[in-house]
Coordinates of C-alpha atoms in Angstrom, one line a residue:
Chain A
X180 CA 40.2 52.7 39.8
X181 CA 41.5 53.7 43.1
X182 CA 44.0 56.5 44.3
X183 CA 47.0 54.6 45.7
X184 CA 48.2 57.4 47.6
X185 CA 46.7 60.4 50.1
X186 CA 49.5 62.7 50.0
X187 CA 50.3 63.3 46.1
X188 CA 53.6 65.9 47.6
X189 CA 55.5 63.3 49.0
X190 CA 58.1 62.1 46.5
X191 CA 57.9 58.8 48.3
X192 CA 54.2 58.0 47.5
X193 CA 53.2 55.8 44.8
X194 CA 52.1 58.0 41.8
X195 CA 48.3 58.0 41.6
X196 CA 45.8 56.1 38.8
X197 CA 46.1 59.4 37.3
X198 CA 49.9 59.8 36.9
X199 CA 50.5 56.1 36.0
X200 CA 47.8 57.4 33.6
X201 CA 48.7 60.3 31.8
X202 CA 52.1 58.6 31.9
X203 CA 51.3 56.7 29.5
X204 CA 49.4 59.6 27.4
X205 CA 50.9 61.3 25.1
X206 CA 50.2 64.7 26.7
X207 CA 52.7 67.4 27.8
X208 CA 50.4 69.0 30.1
X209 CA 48.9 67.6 32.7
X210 CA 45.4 68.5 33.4
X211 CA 45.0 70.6 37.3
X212 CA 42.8 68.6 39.4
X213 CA 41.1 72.1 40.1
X214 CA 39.4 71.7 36.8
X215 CA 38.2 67.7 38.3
X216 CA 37.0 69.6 41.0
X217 CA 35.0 72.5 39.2
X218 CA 33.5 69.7 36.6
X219 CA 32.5 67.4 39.9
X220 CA 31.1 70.7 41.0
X221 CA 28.7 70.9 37.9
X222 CA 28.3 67.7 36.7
X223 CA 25.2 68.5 35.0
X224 CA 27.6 71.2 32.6
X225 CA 29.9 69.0 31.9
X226 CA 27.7 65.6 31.7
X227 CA 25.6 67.7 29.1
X228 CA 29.2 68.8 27.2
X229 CA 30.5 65.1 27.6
X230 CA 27.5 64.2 25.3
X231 CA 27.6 66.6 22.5
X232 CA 31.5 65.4 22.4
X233 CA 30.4 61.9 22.1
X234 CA 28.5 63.0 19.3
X235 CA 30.6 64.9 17.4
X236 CA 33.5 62.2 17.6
X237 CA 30.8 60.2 16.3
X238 CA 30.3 62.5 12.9
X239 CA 34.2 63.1 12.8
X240 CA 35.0 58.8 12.5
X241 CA 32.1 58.8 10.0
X242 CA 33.8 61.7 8.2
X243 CA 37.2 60.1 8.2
X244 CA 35.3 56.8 6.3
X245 CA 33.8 58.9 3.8
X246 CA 37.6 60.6 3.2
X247 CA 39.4 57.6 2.6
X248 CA 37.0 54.7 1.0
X249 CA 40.0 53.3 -0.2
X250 CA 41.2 52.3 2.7
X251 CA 39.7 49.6 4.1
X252 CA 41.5 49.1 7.8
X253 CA 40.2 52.9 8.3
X254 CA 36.7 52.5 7.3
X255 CA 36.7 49.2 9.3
X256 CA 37.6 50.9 12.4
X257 CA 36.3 54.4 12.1
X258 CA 32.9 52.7 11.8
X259 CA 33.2 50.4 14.6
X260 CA 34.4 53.7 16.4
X261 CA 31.4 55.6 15.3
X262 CA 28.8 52.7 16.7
X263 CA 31.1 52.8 19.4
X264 CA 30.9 56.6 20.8
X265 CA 26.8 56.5 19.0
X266 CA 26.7 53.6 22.7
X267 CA 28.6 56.1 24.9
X268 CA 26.3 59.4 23.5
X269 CA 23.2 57.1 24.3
X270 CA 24.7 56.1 27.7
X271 CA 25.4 59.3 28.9
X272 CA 22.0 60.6 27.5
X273 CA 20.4 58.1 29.4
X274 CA 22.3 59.7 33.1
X275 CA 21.4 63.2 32.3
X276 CA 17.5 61.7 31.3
X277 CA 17.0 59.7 34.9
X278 CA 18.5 62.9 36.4
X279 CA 16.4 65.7 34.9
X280 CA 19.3 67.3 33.9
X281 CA 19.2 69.2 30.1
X282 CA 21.5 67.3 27.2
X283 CA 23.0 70.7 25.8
X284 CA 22.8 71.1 22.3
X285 CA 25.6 72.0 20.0
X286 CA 28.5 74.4 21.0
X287 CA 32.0 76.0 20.8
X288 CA 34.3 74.1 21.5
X289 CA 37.4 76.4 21.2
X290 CA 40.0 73.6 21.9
X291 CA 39.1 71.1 19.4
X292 CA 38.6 73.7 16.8
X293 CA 41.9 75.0 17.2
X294 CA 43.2 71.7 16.3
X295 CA 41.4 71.0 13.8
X296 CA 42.2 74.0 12.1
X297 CA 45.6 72.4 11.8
X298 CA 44.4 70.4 9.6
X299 CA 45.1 71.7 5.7
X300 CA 43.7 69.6 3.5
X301 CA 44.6 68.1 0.1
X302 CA 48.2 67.6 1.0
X303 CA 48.6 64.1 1.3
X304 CA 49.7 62.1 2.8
X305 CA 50.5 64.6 5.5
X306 CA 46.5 65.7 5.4
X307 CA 45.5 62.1 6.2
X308 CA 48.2 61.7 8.7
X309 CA 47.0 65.1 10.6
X310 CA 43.4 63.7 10.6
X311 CA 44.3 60.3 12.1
X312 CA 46.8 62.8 14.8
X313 CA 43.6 64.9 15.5
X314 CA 41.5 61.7 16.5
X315 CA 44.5 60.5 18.6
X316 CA 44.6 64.2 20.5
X317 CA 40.6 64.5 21.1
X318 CA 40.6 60.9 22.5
X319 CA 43.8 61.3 24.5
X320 CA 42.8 63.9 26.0
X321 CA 39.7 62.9 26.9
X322 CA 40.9 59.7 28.6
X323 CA 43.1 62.0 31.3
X324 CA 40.2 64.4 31.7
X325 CA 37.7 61.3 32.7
X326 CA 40.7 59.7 35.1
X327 CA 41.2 63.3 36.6
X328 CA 37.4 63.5 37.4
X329 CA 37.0 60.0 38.1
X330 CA 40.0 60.3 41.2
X331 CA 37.4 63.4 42.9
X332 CA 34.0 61.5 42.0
X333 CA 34.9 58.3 42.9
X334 CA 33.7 58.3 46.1
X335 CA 30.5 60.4 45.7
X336 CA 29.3 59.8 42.5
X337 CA 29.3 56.0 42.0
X338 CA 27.1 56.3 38.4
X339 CA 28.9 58.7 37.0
X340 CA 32.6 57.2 38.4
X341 CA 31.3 53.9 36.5
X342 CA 30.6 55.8 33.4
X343 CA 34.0 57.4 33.2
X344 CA 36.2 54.1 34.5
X345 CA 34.3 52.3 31.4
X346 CA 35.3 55.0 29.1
X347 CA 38.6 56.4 30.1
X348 CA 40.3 53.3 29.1
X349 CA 38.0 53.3 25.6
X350 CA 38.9 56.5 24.8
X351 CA 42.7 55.6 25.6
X352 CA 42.3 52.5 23.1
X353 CA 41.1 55.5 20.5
X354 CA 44.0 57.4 20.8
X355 CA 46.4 54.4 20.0
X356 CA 44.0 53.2 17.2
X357 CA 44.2 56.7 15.6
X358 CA 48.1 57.0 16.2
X359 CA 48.7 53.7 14.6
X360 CA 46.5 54.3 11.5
X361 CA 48.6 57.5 10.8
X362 CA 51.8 55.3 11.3
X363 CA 50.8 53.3 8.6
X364 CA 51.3 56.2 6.0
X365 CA 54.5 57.4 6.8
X366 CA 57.6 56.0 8.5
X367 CA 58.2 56.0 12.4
X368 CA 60.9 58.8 12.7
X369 CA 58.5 61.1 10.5
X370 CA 55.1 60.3 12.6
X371 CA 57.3 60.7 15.4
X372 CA 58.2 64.5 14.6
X373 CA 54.8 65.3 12.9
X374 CA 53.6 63.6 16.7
X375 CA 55.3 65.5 19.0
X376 CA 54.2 69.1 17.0
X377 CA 50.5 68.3 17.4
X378 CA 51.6 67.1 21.2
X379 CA 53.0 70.9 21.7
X380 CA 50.4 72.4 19.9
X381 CA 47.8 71.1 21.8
X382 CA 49.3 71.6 25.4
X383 CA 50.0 75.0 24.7
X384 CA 46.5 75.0 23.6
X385 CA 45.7 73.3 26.9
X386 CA 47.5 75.3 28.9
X387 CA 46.2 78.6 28.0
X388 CA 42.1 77.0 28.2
X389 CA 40.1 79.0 31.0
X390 CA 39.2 76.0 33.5
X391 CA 35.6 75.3 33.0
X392 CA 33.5 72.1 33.6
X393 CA 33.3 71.3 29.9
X394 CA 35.0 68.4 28.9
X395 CA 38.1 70.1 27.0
X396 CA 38.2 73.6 29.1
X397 CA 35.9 77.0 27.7
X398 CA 37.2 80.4 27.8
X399 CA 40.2 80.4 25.0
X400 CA 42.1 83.6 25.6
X401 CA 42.4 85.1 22.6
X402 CA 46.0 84.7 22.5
X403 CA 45.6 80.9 21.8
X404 CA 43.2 81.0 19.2
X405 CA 44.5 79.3 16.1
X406 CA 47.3 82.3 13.6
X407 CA 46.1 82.4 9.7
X408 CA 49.9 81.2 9.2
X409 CA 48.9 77.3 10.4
X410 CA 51.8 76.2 12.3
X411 CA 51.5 72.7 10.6
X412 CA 50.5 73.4 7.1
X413 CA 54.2 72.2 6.2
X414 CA 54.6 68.6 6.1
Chain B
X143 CA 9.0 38.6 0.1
X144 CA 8.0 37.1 -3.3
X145 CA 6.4 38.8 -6.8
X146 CA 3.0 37.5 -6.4
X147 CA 2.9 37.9 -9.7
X148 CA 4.2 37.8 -12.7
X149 CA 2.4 39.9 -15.1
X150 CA 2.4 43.0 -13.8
X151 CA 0.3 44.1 -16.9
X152 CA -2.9 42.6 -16.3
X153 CA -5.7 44.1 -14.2
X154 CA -6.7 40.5 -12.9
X155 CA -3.8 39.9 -11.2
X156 CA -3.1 39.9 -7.9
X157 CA -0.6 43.4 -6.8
X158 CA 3.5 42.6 -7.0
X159 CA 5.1 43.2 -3.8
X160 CA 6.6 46.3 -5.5
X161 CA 3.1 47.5 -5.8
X162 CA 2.0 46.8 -2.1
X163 CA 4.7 48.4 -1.1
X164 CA 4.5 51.1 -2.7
X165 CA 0.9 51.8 -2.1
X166 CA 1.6 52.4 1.6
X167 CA 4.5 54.6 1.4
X168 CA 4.2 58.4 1.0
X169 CA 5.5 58.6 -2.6
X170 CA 3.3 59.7 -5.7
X171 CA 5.5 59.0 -7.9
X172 CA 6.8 55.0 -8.5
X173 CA 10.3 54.3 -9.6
X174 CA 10.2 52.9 -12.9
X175 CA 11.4 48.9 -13.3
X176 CA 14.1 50.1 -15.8
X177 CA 16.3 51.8 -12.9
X178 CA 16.1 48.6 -10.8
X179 CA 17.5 46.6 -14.0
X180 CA 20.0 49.2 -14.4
X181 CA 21.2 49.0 -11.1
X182 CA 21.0 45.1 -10.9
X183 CA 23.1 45.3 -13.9
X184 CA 25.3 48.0 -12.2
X185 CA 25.7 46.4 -8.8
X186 CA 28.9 47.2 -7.6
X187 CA 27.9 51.1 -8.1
X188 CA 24.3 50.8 -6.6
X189 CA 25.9 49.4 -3.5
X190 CA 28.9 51.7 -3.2
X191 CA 26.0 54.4 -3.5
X192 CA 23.7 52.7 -0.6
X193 CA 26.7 52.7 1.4
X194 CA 27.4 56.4 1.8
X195 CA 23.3 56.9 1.7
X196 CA 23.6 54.8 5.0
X197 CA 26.7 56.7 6.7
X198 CA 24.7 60.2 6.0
X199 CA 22.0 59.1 7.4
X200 CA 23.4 58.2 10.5
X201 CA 25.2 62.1 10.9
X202 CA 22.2 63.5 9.9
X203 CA 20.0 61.8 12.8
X204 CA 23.0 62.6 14.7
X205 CA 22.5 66.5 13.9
X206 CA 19.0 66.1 14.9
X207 CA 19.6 65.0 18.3
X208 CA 22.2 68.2 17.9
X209 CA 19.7 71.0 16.6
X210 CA 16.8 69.6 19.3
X211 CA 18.9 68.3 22.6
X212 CA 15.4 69.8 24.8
X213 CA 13.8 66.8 23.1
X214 CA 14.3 63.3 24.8
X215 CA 12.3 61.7 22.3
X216 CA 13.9 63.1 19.1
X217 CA 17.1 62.7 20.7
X218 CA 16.7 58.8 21.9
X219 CA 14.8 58.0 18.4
X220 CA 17.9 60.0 16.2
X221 CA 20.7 58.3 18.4
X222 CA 19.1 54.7 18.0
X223 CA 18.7 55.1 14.3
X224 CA 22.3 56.4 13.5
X225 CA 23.3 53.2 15.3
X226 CA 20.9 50.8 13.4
X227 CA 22.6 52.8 10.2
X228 CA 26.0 52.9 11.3
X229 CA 25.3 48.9 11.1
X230 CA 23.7 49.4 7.9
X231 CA 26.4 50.8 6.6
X232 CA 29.1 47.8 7.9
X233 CA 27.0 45.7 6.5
X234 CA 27.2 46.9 3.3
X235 CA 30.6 47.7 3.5
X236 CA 31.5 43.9 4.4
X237 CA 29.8 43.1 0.9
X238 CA 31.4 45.2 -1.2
X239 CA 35.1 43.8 0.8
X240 CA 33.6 40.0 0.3
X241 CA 33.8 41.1 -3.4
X242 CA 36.4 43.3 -4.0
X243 CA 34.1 45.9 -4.8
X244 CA 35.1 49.6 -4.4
X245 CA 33.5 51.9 -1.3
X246 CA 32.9 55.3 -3.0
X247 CA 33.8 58.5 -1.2
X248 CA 31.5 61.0 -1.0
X249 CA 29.7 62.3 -4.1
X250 CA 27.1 64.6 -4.8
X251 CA 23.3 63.5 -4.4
X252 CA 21.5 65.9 -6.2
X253 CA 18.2 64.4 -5.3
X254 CA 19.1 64.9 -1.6
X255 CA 20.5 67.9 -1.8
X256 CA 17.3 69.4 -4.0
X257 CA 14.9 68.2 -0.6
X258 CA 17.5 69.3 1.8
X259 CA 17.3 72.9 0.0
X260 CA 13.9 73.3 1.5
X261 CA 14.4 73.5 5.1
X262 CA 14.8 77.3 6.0
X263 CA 16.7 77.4 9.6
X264 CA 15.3 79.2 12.0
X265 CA 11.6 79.2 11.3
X266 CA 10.5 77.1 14.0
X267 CA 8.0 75.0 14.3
X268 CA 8.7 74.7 10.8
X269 CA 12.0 74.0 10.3
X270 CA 11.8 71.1 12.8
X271 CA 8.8 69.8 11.0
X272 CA 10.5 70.5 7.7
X273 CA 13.8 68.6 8.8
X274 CA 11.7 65.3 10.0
X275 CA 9.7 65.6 6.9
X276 CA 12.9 65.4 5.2
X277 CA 14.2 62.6 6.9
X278 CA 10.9 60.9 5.8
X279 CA 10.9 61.0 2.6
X280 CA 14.7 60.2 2.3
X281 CA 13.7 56.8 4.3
X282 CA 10.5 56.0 1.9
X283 CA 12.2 56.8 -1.5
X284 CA 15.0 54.4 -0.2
X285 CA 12.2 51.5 0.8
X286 CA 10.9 52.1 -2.5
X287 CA 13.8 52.0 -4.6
X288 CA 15.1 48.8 -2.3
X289 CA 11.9 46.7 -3.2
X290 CA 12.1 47.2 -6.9
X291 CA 15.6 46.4 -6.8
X292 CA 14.6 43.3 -4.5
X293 CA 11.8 42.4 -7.1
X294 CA 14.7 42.1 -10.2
X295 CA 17.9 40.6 -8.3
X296 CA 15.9 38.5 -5.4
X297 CA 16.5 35.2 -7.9
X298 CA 20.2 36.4 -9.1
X299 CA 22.0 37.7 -6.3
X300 CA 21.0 36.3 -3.2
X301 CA 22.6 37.7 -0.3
X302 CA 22.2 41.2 -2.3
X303 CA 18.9 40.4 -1.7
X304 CA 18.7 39.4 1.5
X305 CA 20.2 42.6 2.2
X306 CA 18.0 44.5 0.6
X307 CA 14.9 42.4 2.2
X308 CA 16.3 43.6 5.6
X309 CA 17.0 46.7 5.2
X310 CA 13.5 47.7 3.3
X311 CA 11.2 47.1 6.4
X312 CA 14.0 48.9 8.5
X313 CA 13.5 52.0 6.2
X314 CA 9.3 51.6 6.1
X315 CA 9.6 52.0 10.1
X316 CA 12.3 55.0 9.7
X317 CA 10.1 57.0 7.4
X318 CA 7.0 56.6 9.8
X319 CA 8.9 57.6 12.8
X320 CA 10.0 60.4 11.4
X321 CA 6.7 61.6 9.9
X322 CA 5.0 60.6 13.4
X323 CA 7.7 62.9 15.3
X324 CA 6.5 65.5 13.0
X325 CA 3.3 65.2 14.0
X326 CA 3.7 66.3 17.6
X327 CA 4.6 69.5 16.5
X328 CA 1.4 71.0 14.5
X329 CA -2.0 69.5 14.1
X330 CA -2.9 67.1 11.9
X331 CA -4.2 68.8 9.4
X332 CA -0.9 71.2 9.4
X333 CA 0.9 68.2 8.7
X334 CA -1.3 67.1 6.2
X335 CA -1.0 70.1 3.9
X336 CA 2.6 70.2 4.5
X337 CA 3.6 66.9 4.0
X338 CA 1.5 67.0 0.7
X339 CA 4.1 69.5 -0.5
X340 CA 6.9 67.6 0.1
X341 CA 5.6 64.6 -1.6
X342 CA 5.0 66.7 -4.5
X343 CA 8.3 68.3 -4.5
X344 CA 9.8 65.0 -4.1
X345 CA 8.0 63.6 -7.0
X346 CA 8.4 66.0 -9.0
X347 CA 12.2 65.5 -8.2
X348 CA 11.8 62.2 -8.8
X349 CA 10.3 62.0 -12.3
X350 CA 13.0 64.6 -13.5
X351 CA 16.2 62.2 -12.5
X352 CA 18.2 60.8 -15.0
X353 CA 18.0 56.9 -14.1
X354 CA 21.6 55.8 -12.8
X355 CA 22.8 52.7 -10.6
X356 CA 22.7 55.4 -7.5
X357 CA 19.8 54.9 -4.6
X358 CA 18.4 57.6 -5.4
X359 CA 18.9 58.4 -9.1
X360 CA 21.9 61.0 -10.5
X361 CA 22.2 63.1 -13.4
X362 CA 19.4 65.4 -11.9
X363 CA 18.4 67.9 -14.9
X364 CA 19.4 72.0 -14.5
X365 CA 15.9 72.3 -14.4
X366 CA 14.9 70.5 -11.4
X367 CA 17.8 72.5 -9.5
X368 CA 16.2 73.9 -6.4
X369 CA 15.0 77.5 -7.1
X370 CA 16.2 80.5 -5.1
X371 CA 12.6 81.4 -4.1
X372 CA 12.4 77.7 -1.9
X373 CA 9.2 76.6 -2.2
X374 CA 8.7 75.5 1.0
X375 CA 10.1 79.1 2.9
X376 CA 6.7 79.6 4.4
X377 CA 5.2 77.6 6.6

């Protein structure tokens, strides 16, 4: 993936890989490339965090099988999914191994538990709906973080620019898997306004992240930390 | 593999495959015949039950490679056997589909639950040691139970059985990998003693479940509840 343009200010220039990108994302927020350039700073921090996210999307598809057995497309998928990201945690495993750089073990992860605390279960269909919308966040997400990093490593990293071109656009096939798996329990104008509340949540969520060269941003102020009144417990 | 024999009750003939099995596998005490009729009888139920046993398996060496990341080996060993059980786990899954069987969801697994009461976090060497040991003897009562089922449906249910032939030897190697990972961290005699107490526990465990169509045996009697004290707390 290349930059098409050198001067992102002019309104003239081509938009880059990452705005035709996160164009098609369905973020609100777009991602500073001063995080790109703190994470390309200290790669080993945020190869290390990349892992352990691997990992725990991993558990989460597993998770989402054991939740709905009765579905068959979704057990399909969310284990194909699970071998899937078990691949990527083994690939990136392998960078930080030839590097001697430490896989970090597990951690807080304010962002993604702040979504997931939007999650109440035991009201369905809404509960199984906000699951699916939490996968399609997590791996949305992560596909503009790895195009944002990829545009400042791309020339000085080749082995970790190949990593992330292979799994921006696998994490961006994630997001639309999870999205259309929810859009098979309700109808489109419902998904579309349950959608566009978890879109919100999460930029404001992404807006107020510290930058940090974990994959999803450290540092939640306080201010953004999930309210006991759940925002989304109403379907 | 083949019964070599088929009467089990005389002492001139040769040792079933069951019972070759079984003789190099940690467990003291042998599954009776009657579960693997039971579950034969009750195969729809016996696989639902395998495939969840296969899909925690795969998080738990997952968590592994999370609680021990300062660990290559442990870390590449856990990641390549959640995917070899994440594919256990399709495979099984693609079965029960074929035949219009039912996945079940999750469901309590009092046997596992029992062994998983003995690790004490935080107790280290010993909790590490513990949590392999665990993972052992998970992976040998499930080659057990898998080869007496083999011996009663290998001429009724073939491509159960051919299943079941696969994934036996898969679970023999599991069980030794995890005891041999053990065995880096204490001496041999260490490991000895402690791995004695788990086998006990575990038969003890085992003798006490009510025989059902599950892997590992439900209906686990109040008695046989792990104890507050935990056995195992000291290392």
């Amino acid at each position: 993936m290349m930059r098409r343009s050198a001067g992102p200010e002019s309104p003239l220039t081509p938009p880059t890989a990452f705005e035709e990108v996160f164009a098609a994302l369905p973020l609100l927020h777009p991602t500073p490339r001063s995080w790109a350039e703190l994470a390309a700073a200290n790669l080993p921090e945020f190869l290390a965090d990349h892992a352990v996210c691997e990992q725990q999307v991993a558990v989460y598809a597993l998770s989402l099988a054991g939740y709905y057995p009765e579905d068959p497309e979704l057990v399909d998928r969310a284990a194909a999914l699970a071998a899937e990201e078990v691949q990527h945690f083994r690939r990136v495993v392998a960078i930080l191994r030839k590097r001697g750089w430490p896989l970090g073990g597990r951690r807080k992860n304010p962002w993604a538990q702040a979504l997931r605390a939007q999650i109440v279960p035991g009201r369905e269909p809404w509960t199984k709906v906000d699951r699916l919308l939490f996968g399609a966040m997590i791996e949305a997400r992560s596909c503009e973080r790895f195009t944002r990093l990829l545009e400042v490593i791309e020339n000085q990293d080749p082995e970790v620019a190949h990593l992330l071109a292979d799994l921006g656009p696998a994490e961006r096939r994630h997001w639309e898997l999870f999205h259309r798996l929810a859009g098979r329990e309700i109808d489109a104008k419902a998904l579309a306004v349950r959608f566009q509340r978890w879109r919100e949540f999460e930029a404001d969520l992404a807006r107020g992240l510290g930058i940090s060269p974990a994959v999803h941003g450290r540092n939640l102020a306080p201010s953004w930390c999930p309210s006991p009144s759940r925002r989304h417990a109403r379907g």
